[in-house]
Amino acid sequence: MPEVLKAPLTVEFPFTRSLGPVQSAFLTGLRERVVLGVRTGDGRTLVPPVEYDPVTAEEIRDLVEVAPTGTVTTWAWNHAPRRDQPLNTPFAWVLVRLDGADTALLHALDAPGPDAVHTGMRVRVRWAEERSGAITDIACFEPYDDSGQDAGDISEPSAHSGEFADPITGIVARARLDYTYSPGRAQSAYLAALAEHRNVGERCPSCRKVYVPPRGACPTCGLATSEQVEVGPRGTVTTFCIVNIKAKNLDIEVPYVYAHIALDGAGLALHARIGGIPYDQVRMGLRVEPVWTAESRFPDHYRPTGEPDADYDTYRELL
Amino acid sequence: MNREIAVVAFAQTDHRRTSEELSEVEMLMPVLHEVLAQTGLKTADIGFTCSGSSDYLAGRAFSFTLALDGVGAWPPISESHVEMDGAWALYEAWTKLLTGDADTALVYSYGKSSPGPLRDVLTRQLDPYYVAPLWPDSVALAALQAQALIDAGDTDEPALAAVAARSRADATANSHAQLSGSVPHGDYLVRPLRTGDCPPIGDGAAAVILAAGERARELCDRPAWIRGLDHRIEAHGLGVRDLTDSPSTRLAAEKAGAFERPVDTAELHAPFTAQEVVLRKALSLDDGVRVNPSGGALAANPVMAAGLIRIGEAAAGIHRGESDRALAHATSGPCLQQNLVAVLEGDPR
């Protein structure tokens, strides 16, 4: 069995998310160093604020300012921070109930070690130098001594309308995840053969159909395929379309033809680009062969072989 | 329409740290064949098919459509998918059978956690405005819950170690388990949780067949009748919840009829040791109840399949005659956010 292939696969997605009135006020507030909560019908203050009461599901909009100081309600010591977490030195994850709030906010606490952290300890917000209207505008929390000289720095929260000049209305939630992709046994074998300019499929033990590219299962019978069968290299165009829109980063002139090609011996068609013939002369039944470019792991395109066209009945089941 | 529905067959893979030599469908197919073989059913005999999985594990969109190749979807079948643990796919199949639209259902789920950084991947299911930008990983969130329990006096680190040791010892009787026997409690991963308090990361799949009424009796000598099934969710804000309790589990159990009579066995989906403490309290389980004789999620936690496996293990105990009334629980989301409870019974002997 050939070696199973592996390759890095990075998935990055910047979701653009719009904010409702309450989230907009909260995140704009962070930009302005103001922490806002929202009051529920029964008089509780939720921080971070939400638009609907978690108990009654009533819409809530009554914003109130809370203090940038609070109390740790639970914590966990993170000695090995992971990428994108708030601090890159060991820190504590904390849930903090800010003074004036009835619920707790999740964030990081910068502390020298786990012995310096306990439930009930007093902490205060450390603001990020650059703030844009995001939860990360709070850089982290830091220990806070109510009785010490720290206390003078903290002003009492005031009534706040939640109105700001230039409120933010959306955030871009960026994410990146790094995977190691492996296509499994069947597709690894297919790709390994392609590197030798050979096309291999796998035959279903029940319906005898030859799948190319093989995925290790017959989707009709639900059975594992394992018998390897060499197919092609020549094949027949079963159907095609003419592409008139140029894809980004694709160095192919339009219009061009994309076709389903039934390789000789295959039980279904695969798809590829047709070249070496004007786009308006491609037709069903056209006999084609793969064209490999140097160093390529797969055919660049298929071109006419010059043979007579295949009879319709030879490929009608493969459309 | 009042129909009795039962779990009549259950199969699972051996759960392993990696199965990179297999595509998802290659991993899944033997399990599908095994449950069908247990009942003698063919794909064409199945009235409804439902699966659970997550694209984020594989890092590819619509990955479940490829897994469907393993089912044999020709001639066309009635099929559905949930982007959740297979326990919720089973819930959908159960309601489908209750309506009378089908007499049999195939439920399967799978997860390959090996290709990606699972702790980071799971942060993408969190609130995207206030929480996900901080990338709090799954172990960190479970650790916050564990510390809350310790502060409340509900447990301590030696008690958590005992949960881990009991689970892995019980798993020695489970040939599918990934982690069994004497497993070192290890160093802190995120304090107060040590590696031993956390589930293994691995790949695996499971499948179950449901059948209604007389059909169930034809397919299985001792069907595991689903007496009740319910699932509940709590506020997504972690700071809104009391992390030491699980009112959603308690409510789901009440609606499923779990408190009407005692159960002899409970399969709890508690990937972290401290979560077993929360669930035992929420479900008022006393020491007379066998908890996770399979070793539970601490022995094998294929994400998206581990909850369905709890139902499968509970049912298999009834099939074998080792249990008469069992509770199965599945969870999803951080710190037991969403919870499903099923009550299963065998016919009186």
Short mmCIF file of N, CA, C and O in Angstrom, two decimals, chain A residues 188-290:
data_model
loop_
_atom_site.label_atom_id
_atom_site.label_comp_id
_atom_site.label_asym_id
_atom_site.label_seq_id
_atom_site.Cartn_x
_atom_site.Cartn_y
_atom_site.Cartn_z
N SER A 188 -5.21 8.67 -1.55
CA SER A 188 -3.74 8.71 -1.57
C SER A 188 -3.20 7.85 -2.71
O SER A 188 -2.28 8.25 -3.43
N ALA A 189 -3.80 6.67 -2.87
CA ALA A 189 -3.35 5.77 -3.94
C ALA A 189 -3.61 6.42 -5.31
O ALA A 189 -2.78 6.31 -6.23
N TYR A 190 -4.74 7.08 -5.43
CA TYR A 190 -5.08 7.76 -6.69
C TYR A 190 -4.05 8.86 -7.00
O TYR A 190 -3.53 8.96 -8.12
N LEU A 191 -3.75 9.67 -5.97
CA LEU A 191 -2.81 10.78 -6.17
C LEU A 191 -1.40 10.27 -6.45
O LEU A 191 -0.66 10.85 -7.25
N ALA A 192 -1.03 9.16 -5.80
CA ALA A 192 0.31 8.58 -6.02
C ALA A 192 0.43 8.09 -7.47
O ALA A 192 1.47 8.29 -8.12
N ALA A 193 -0.63 7.49 -7.99
CA ALA A 193 -0.60 7.01 -9.38
C ALA A 193 -0.57 8.19 -10.35
O ALA A 193 0.14 8.15 -11.37
N LEU A 194 -1.33 9.23 -10.02
CA LEU A 194 -1.33 10.42 -10.88
C LEU A 194 0.07 11.01 -11.02
O LEU A 194 0.44 11.50 -12.09
N ALA A 195 0.84 10.95 -9.92
CA ALA A 195 2.20 11.49 -9.97
C ALA A 195 3.05 10.72 -10.98
O ALA A 195 4.03 11.24 -11.50
N GLU A 196 2.63 9.48 -11.29
CA GLU A 196 3.31 8.68 -12.33
C GLU A 196 2.56 8.77 -13.65
O GLU A 196 2.73 7.92 -14.53
N HIS A 197 1.67 9.74 -13.78
CA HIS A 197 0.88 9.97 -15.00
C HIS A 197 -0.03 8.79 -15.32
O HIS A 197 -0.26 8.44 -16.47
N ARG A 198 -0.52 8.14 -14.25
CA ARG A 198 -1.48 7.05 -14.43
C ARG A 198 -2.77 7.41 -13.70
O ARG A 198 -2.74 8.06 -12.65
N ASN A 199 -3.89 6.98 -14.25
CA ASN A 199 -5.18 7.17 -13.63
C ASN A 199 -5.68 5.84 -13.09
O ASN A 199 -5.85 4.90 -13.87
N VAL A 200 -5.91 5.75 -11.77
CA VAL A 200 -6.45 4.51 -11.24
C VAL A 200 -7.79 4.76 -10.56
O VAL A 200 -8.00 5.77 -9.90
N GLY A 201 -8.69 3.81 -10.75
CA GLY A 201 -9.98 3.84 -10.08
C GLY A 201 -10.10 2.63 -9.19
O GLY A 201 -9.17 1.82 -9.09
N GLU A 202 -11.23 2.52 -8.51
CA GLU A 202 -11.50 1.33 -7.70
C GLU A 202 -12.85 0.75 -8.07
O GLU A 202 -13.82 1.49 -8.26
N ARG A 203 -12.90 -0.61 -8.16
CA ARG A 203 -14.12 -1.28 -8.61
C ARG A 203 -14.95 -1.71 -7.41
O ARG A 203 -14.42 -2.26 -6.43
N CYS A 204 -16.26 -1.46 -7.50
CA CYS A 204 -17.19 -1.92 -6.46
C CYS A 204 -17.33 -3.43 -6.58
O CYS A 204 -17.58 -3.95 -7.67
N PRO A 205 -17.19 -4.17 -5.45
CA PRO A 205 -17.28 -5.63 -5.52
C PRO A 205 -18.70 -6.09 -5.88
O PRO A 205 -18.88 -7.23 -6.29
N SER A 206 -19.68 -5.22 -5.73
CA SER A 206 -21.07 -5.63 -5.97
C SER A 206 -21.56 -5.20 -7.35
O SER A 206 -21.90 -6.04 -8.18
N CYS A 207 -21.57 -3.89 -7.63
CA CYS A 207 -22.13 -3.43 -8.91
C CYS A 207 -21.09 -3.36 -10.01
O CYS A 207 -21.43 -3.11 -11.17
N ARG A 208 -19.82 -3.60 -9.66
CA ARG A 208 -18.71 -3.68 -10.62
C ARG A 208 -18.35 -2.35 -11.26
O ARG A 208 -17.52 -2.29 -12.16
N LYS A 209 -19.00 -1.29 -10.82
CA LYS A 209 -18.69 0.02 -11.39
C LYS A 209 -17.29 0.44 -10.92
O LYS A 209 -16.90 0.15 -9.78
N VAL A 210 -16.54 1.13 -11.82
CA VAL A 210 -15.20 1.60 -11.47
C VAL A 210 -15.26 3.11 -11.19
O VAL A 210 -15.63 3.89 -12.06
N TYR A 211 -14.92 3.47 -9.95
CA TYR A 211 -14.97 4.87 -9.53
C TYR A 211 -13.63 5.54 -9.71
O TYR A 211 -12.61 5.02 -9.27
N VAL A 212 -13.64 6.71 -10.35
CA VAL A 212 -12.43 7.48 -10.49
C VAL A 212 -12.77 8.96 -10.41
O VAL A 212 -13.66 9.40 -11.12
N PRO A 213 -12.18 9.75 -9.54
CA PRO A 213 -11.25 9.32 -8.49
C PRO A 213 -11.97 8.46 -7.45
O PRO A 213 -13.12 8.73 -7.17
N PRO A 214 -11.28 7.48 -6.91
CA PRO A 214 -11.92 6.62 -5.91
C PRO A 214 -11.93 7.29 -4.54
O PRO A 214 -10.99 8.00 -4.19
N ARG A 215 -13.01 7.07 -3.81
CA ARG A 215 -13.05 7.60 -2.44
C ARG A 215 -13.14 6.47 -1.43
O ARG A 215 -13.35 6.71 -0.25
N GLY A 216 -13.00 5.24 -1.89
CA GLY A 216 -12.96 4.12 -0.95
C GLY A 216 -14.31 3.49 -0.69
O GLY A 216 -14.41 2.53 0.06
N ALA A 217 -15.38 4.07 -1.27
CA ALA A 217 -16.71 3.53 -1.03
C ALA A 217 -17.53 3.64 -2.30
O ALA A 217 -17.37 4.60 -3.06
N CYS A 218 -18.39 2.66 -2.53
CA CYS A 218 -19.34 2.76 -3.63
C CYS A 218 -20.59 3.46 -3.08
O CYS A 218 -21.26 2.92 -2.21
N PRO A 219 -20.87 4.68 -3.56
CA PRO A 219 -22.00 5.43 -2.99
C PRO A 219 -23.36 4.80 -3.31
O PRO A 219 -24.35 5.11 -2.67
N THR A 220 -23.39 3.91 -4.28
CA THR A 220 -24.65 3.25 -4.63
C THR A 220 -24.90 2.05 -3.72
O THR A 220 -25.99 1.88 -3.19
N CYS A 221 -23.86 1.26 -3.51
CA CYS A 221 -24.02 0.03 -2.73
C CYS A 221 -23.63 0.22 -1.26
O CYS A 221 -23.94 -0.63 -0.43
N GLY A 222 -22.91 1.31 -0.95
CA GLY A 222 -22.47 1.50 0.43
C GLY A 222 -21.42 0.48 0.85
O GLY A 222 -21.35 0.10 2.01
N LEU A 223 -20.62 0.02 -0.12
CA LEU A 223 -19.60 -0.99 0.18
C LEU A 223 -18.20 -0.41 -0.03
O LEU A 223 -18.02 0.50 -0.84
N ALA A 224 -17.24 -0.98 0.69
CA ALA A 224 -15.85 -0.56 0.50
C ALA A 224 -15.37 -1.03 -0.87
O ALA A 224 -15.67 -2.14 -1.30
N THR A 225 -14.65 -0.16 -1.56
CA THR A 225 -14.03 -0.56 -2.82
C THR A 225 -12.55 -0.78 -2.54
O THR A 225 -11.97 -0.07 -1.73
N SER A 226 -11.95 -1.77 -3.17
CA SER A 226 -10.53 -1.97 -2.91
C SER A 226 -9.78 -2.43 -4.16
O SER A 226 -8.59 -2.20 -4.29
N GLU A 227 -10.49 -3.08 -5.09
CA GLU A 227 -9.80 -3.59 -6.28
C GLU A 227 -9.41 -2.41 -7.17
O GLU A 227 -10.25 -1.68 -7.69
N GLN A 228 -8.10 -2.24 -7.33
CA GLN A 228 -7.62 -1.09 -8.10
C GLN A 228 -7.64 -1.42 -9.60
O GLN A 228 -7.25 -2.53 -9.98
N VAL A 229 -8.07 -0.48 -10.43
CA VAL A 229 -8.18 -0.69 -11.86
C VAL A 229 -7.56 0.51 -12.57
O VAL A 229 -7.88 1.65 -12.25
N GLU A 230 -6.66 0.23 -13.52
CA GLU A 230 -6.08 1.34 -14.27
C GLU A 230 -7.07 1.75 -15.37
O GLU A 230 -7.62 0.89 -16.08
N VAL A 231 -7.34 3.01 -15.50
CA VAL A 231 -8.29 3.51 -16.49
C VAL A 231 -7.60 4.54 -17.37
O VAL A 231 -6.53 5.05 -17.04
N GLY A 232 -8.22 4.84 -18.56
CA GLY A 232 -7.63 5.82 -19.47
C GLY A 232 -6.42 5.26 -20.16
O GLY A 232 -6.31 4.05 -20.32
N PRO A 233 -5.47 6.07 -20.60
CA PRO A 233 -5.44 7.52 -20.38
C PRO A 233 -6.47 8.27 -21.23
O PRO A 233 -6.80 9.40 -20.92
N ARG A 234 -6.94 7.60 -22.32
CA ARG A 234 -7.87 8.32 -23.18
C ARG A 234 -9.29 8.24 -22.65
O ARG A 234 -9.62 7.33 -21.86
N GLY A 235 -10.12 9.16 -23.12
CA GLY A 235 -11.50 9.15 -22.68
C GLY A 235 -12.40 9.89 -23.65
O GLY A 235 -11.94 10.36 -24.70
N THR A 236 -13.67 9.98 -23.27
CA THR A 236 -14.68 10.57 -24.14
C THR A 236 -15.39 11.71 -23.39
O THR A 236 -15.77 11.53 -22.23
N VAL A 237 -15.56 12.84 -24.08
CA VAL A 237 -16.34 13.94 -23.50
C VAL A 237 -17.81 13.51 -23.49
O VAL A 237 -18.37 13.18 -24.53
N THR A 238 -18.39 13.49 -22.28
CA THR A 238 -19.81 13.09 -22.20
C THR A 238 -20.72 14.31 -22.20
O THR A 238 -21.81 14.28 -22.74
N THR A 239 -20.28 15.36 -21.56
CA THR A 239 -21.03 16.62 -21.58
C THR A 239 -20.06 17.73 -21.20
O THR A 239 -18.95 17.46 -20.71
N PHE A 240 -20.45 18.99 -21.46
CA PHE A 240 -19.48 20.07 -21.26
C PHE A 240 -20.22 21.40 -21.09
O PHE A 240 -21.43 21.51 -21.35
N CYS A 241 -19.47 22.40 -20.63
CA CYS A 241 -20.02 23.75 -20.58
C CYS A 241 -18.93 24.72 -21.00
O CYS A 241 -17.74 24.39 -20.97
N ILE A 242 -19.35 25.92 -21.43
CA ILE A 242 -18.40 26.94 -21.87
C ILE A 242 -18.33 28.01 -20.78
O ILE A 242 -19.35 28.61 -20.42
N VAL A 243 -17.14 28.21 -20.23
CA VAL A 243 -16.96 29.14 -19.12
C VAL A 243 -16.58 30.51 -19.68
O VAL A 243 -15.61 30.63 -20.44
N ASN A 244 -17.35 31.53 -19.31
CA ASN A 244 -17.12 32.88 -19.84
C ASN A 244 -16.66 33.86 -18.78
O ASN A 244 -16.42 35.03 -19.08
N ILE A 245 -16.57 33.42 -17.53
CA ILE A 245 -16.15 34.33 -16.46
C ILE A 245 -14.79 33.88 -15.97
O ILE A 245 -14.60 32.72 -15.61
N LYS A 246 -13.86 34.82 -15.95
CA LYS A 246 -12.49 34.50 -15.56
C LYS A 246 -12.43 34.41 -14.03
O LYS A 246 -12.87 35.33 -13.33
N ALA A 247 -11.92 33.31 -13.54
CA ALA A 247 -11.80 33.14 -12.09
C ALA A 247 -10.59 33.90 -11.59
O ALA A 247 -9.59 34.04 -12.30
N LYS A 248 -10.71 34.38 -10.35
CA LYS A 248 -9.62 35.10 -9.72
C LYS A 248 -8.38 34.19 -9.64
O LYS A 248 -8.52 33.00 -9.32
N ASN A 249 -7.23 34.72 -9.90
CA ASN A 249 -5.96 33.99 -9.78
C ASN A 249 -5.85 32.81 -10.74
O ASN A 249 -5.04 31.91 -10.53
N LEU A 250 -6.68 32.76 -11.75
CA LEU A 250 -6.59 31.64 -12.69
C LEU A 250 -6.08 32.19 -14.03
O LEU A 250 -6.66 33.10 -14.59
N ASP A 251 -5.00 31.57 -14.49
CA ASP A 251 -4.31 32.10 -15.65
C ASP A 251 -4.79 31.43 -16.94
O ASP A 251 -3.99 30.94 -17.71
N ILE A 252 -6.09 31.36 -17.12
CA ILE A 252 -6.64 30.73 -18.32
C ILE A 252 -7.56 31.74 -19.01
O ILE A 252 -8.43 32.33 -18.36
N GLU A 253 -7.35 31.90 -20.32
CA GLU A 253 -8.17 32.85 -21.06
C GLU A 253 -9.58 32.31 -21.24
O GLU A 253 -9.79 31.12 -21.47
N VAL A 254 -10.57 33.19 -21.12
CA VAL A 254 -11.94 32.80 -21.40
C VAL A 254 -12.29 33.19 -22.84
O VAL A 254 -11.66 34.12 -23.38
N PRO A 255 -13.24 32.55 -23.47
CA PRO A 255 -13.96 31.40 -22.95
C PRO A 255 -13.16 30.11 -23.07
O PRO A 255 -12.31 30.00 -23.95
N TYR A 256 -13.43 29.20 -22.14
CA TYR A 256 -12.81 27.88 -22.26
C TYR A 256 -13.87 26.83 -21.93
O TYR A 256 -14.97 27.18 -21.46
N VAL A 257 -13.52 25.57 -22.17
CA VAL A 257 -14.51 24.50 -21.99
C VAL A 257 -14.13 23.63 -20.79
O VAL A 257 -12.97 23.23 -20.63
N TYR A 258 -15.13 23.41 -19.95
CA TYR A 258 -14.98 22.47 -18.85
C TYR A 258 -15.89 21.29 -19.16
O TYR A 258 -17.04 21.49 -19.54
N ALA A 259 -15.35 20.08 -19.03
CA ALA A 259 -16.11 18.93 -19.53
C ALA A 259 -16.13 17.77 -18.55
O ALA A 259 -15.24 17.65 -17.69
N HIS A 260 -17.13 16.95 -18.68
CA HIS A 260 -17.11 15.63 -18.05
C HIS A 260 -16.46 14.67 -19.02
O HIS A 260 -16.81 14.64 -20.20
N ILE A 261 -15.50 13.91 -18.51
CA ILE A 261 -14.75 12.99 -19.36
C ILE A 261 -14.83 11.59 -18.78
O ILE A 261 -14.45 11.38 -17.62
N ALA A 262 -15.34 10.67 -19.57
CA ALA A 262 -15.38 9.26 -19.16
C ALA A 262 -14.09 8.61 -19.65
O ALA A 262 -13.95 8.34 -20.85
N LEU A 263 -13.17 8.37 -18.73
CA LEU A 263 -11.93 7.71 -19.13
C LEU A 263 -12.26 6.26 -19.52
O LEU A 263 -13.16 5.64 -18.94
N ASP A 264 -11.53 5.74 -20.47
CA ASP A 264 -11.79 4.37 -20.94
C ASP A 264 -11.65 3.41 -19.76
O ASP A 264 -10.62 3.38 -19.09
N GLY A 265 -12.69 2.64 -19.50
CA GLY A 265 -12.68 1.68 -18.40
C GLY A 265 -13.30 2.19 -17.12
O GLY A 265 -13.48 1.43 -16.17
N ALA A 266 -13.63 3.49 -17.08
CA ALA A 266 -14.19 4.06 -15.85
C ALA A 266 -15.70 3.95 -15.87
O ALA A 266 -16.33 3.99 -16.92
N GLY A 267 -16.29 3.87 -14.66
CA GLY A 267 -17.73 3.72 -14.55
C GLY A 267 -18.47 5.03 -14.38
O GLY A 267 -19.69 5.06 -14.26
N LEU A 268 -17.74 6.10 -14.26
CA LEU A 268 -18.37 7.42 -14.22
C LEU A 268 -17.36 8.45 -14.69
O LEU A 268 -16.16 8.17 -14.78
N ALA A 269 -17.86 9.64 -15.01
CA ALA A 269 -17.00 10.66 -15.60
C ALA A 269 -16.36 11.52 -14.53
O ALA A 269 -16.95 11.78 -13.48
N LEU A 270 -15.13 11.97 -14.81
CA LEU A 270 -14.52 13.00 -13.97
C LEU A 270 -14.54 14.29 -14.78
O LEU A 270 -14.93 14.30 -15.94
N HIS A 271 -14.14 15.39 -14.19
CA HIS A 271 -14.22 16.63 -14.94
C HIS A 271 -12.86 17.30 -15.06
O HIS A 271 -12.00 17.17 -14.19
N ALA A 272 -12.67 17.98 -16.20
CA ALA A 272 -11.39 18.64 -16.47
C ALA A 272 -11.60 19.65 -17.60
O ALA A 272 -12.62 19.66 -18.29
N ARG A 273 -10.59 20.46 -17.81
CA ARG A 273 -10.65 21.48 -18.87
C ARG A 273 -10.23 20.85 -20.19
O ARG A 273 -9.39 19.96 -20.22
N ILE A 274 -10.84 21.31 -21.26
CA ILE A 274 -10.48 20.86 -22.59
C ILE A 274 -9.66 21.95 -23.28
O ILE A 274 -10.05 23.14 -23.25
N GLY A 275 -8.54 21.57 -23.86
CA GLY A 275 -7.71 22.54 -24.59
C GLY A 275 -7.33 21.97 -25.94
O GLY A 275 -7.74 20.85 -26.32
N GLY A 276 -6.54 22.76 -26.68
CA GLY A 276 -6.04 22.28 -27.96
C GLY A 276 -7.10 22.21 -29.04
O GLY A 276 -6.90 21.53 -30.07
N ILE A 277 -8.20 22.88 -28.83
CA ILE A 277 -9.29 22.89 -29.82
C ILE A 277 -10.11 24.15 -29.52
O ILE A 277 -10.29 24.49 -28.34
N PRO A 278 -10.58 24.86 -30.54
CA PRO A 278 -11.41 26.05 -30.27
C PRO A 278 -12.62 25.67 -29.43
O PRO A 278 -13.21 24.59 -29.61
N TYR A 279 -12.99 26.56 -28.52
CA TYR A 279 -14.04 26.23 -27.55
C TYR A 279 -15.36 25.85 -28.22
O TYR A 279 -16.10 25.02 -27.72
N ASP A 280 -15.63 26.45 -29.39
CA ASP A 280 -16.93 26.20 -30.01
C ASP A 280 -16.93 24.95 -30.89
O ASP A 280 -17.89 24.67 -31.58
N GLN A 281 -15.80 24.21 -30.84
CA GLN A 281 -15.78 22.95 -31.62
C GLN A 281 -15.80 21.71 -30.71
O GLN A 281 -15.76 20.57 -31.20
N VAL A 282 -15.83 21.95 -29.39
CA VAL A 282 -15.93 20.81 -28.47
C VAL A 282 -17.34 20.23 -28.57
O VAL A 282 -18.31 20.97 -28.73
N ARG A 283 -17.45 18.90 -28.51
CA ARG A 283 -18.76 18.27 -28.67
C ARG A 283 -18.82 16.98 -27.85
O ARG A 283 -17.78 16.42 -27.46
N MET A 284 -20.03 16.55 -27.57
CA MET A 284 -20.23 15.25 -26.91
C MET A 284 -19.65 14.17 -27.81
O MET A 284 -19.84 14.21 -29.02
N GLY A 285 -18.95 13.21 -27.19
CA GLY A 285 -18.38 12.12 -27.97
C GLY A 285 -16.95 12.37 -28.40
O GLY A 285 -16.28 11.45 -28.89
N LEU A 286 -16.46 13.62 -28.20
CA LEU A 286 -15.09 13.94 -28.60
C LEU A 286 -14.11 13.05 -27.82
O LEU A 286 -14.23 12.89 -26.60
N ARG A 287 -13.15 12.45 -28.52
CA ARG A 287 -12.16 11.61 -27.86
C ARG A 287 -10.98 12.49 -27.43
O ARG A 287 -10.47 13.30 -28.21
N VAL A 288 -10.56 12.35 -26.15
CA VAL A 288 -9.52 13.23 -25.60
C VAL A 288 -8.47 12.44 -24.83
O VAL A 288 -8.71 11.28 -24.45
N GLU A 289 -7.32 13.09 -24.61
CA GLU A 289 -6.24 12.48 -23.81
C GLU A 289 -5.62 13.54 -22.92
O GLU A 289 -5.69 14.74 -23.23
N PRO A 290 -5.03 13.13 -21.80
CA PRO A 290 -4.48 14.11 -20.86
C PRO A 290 -3.19 14.75 -21.37
O PRO A 290 -2.42 14.12 -22.09
#
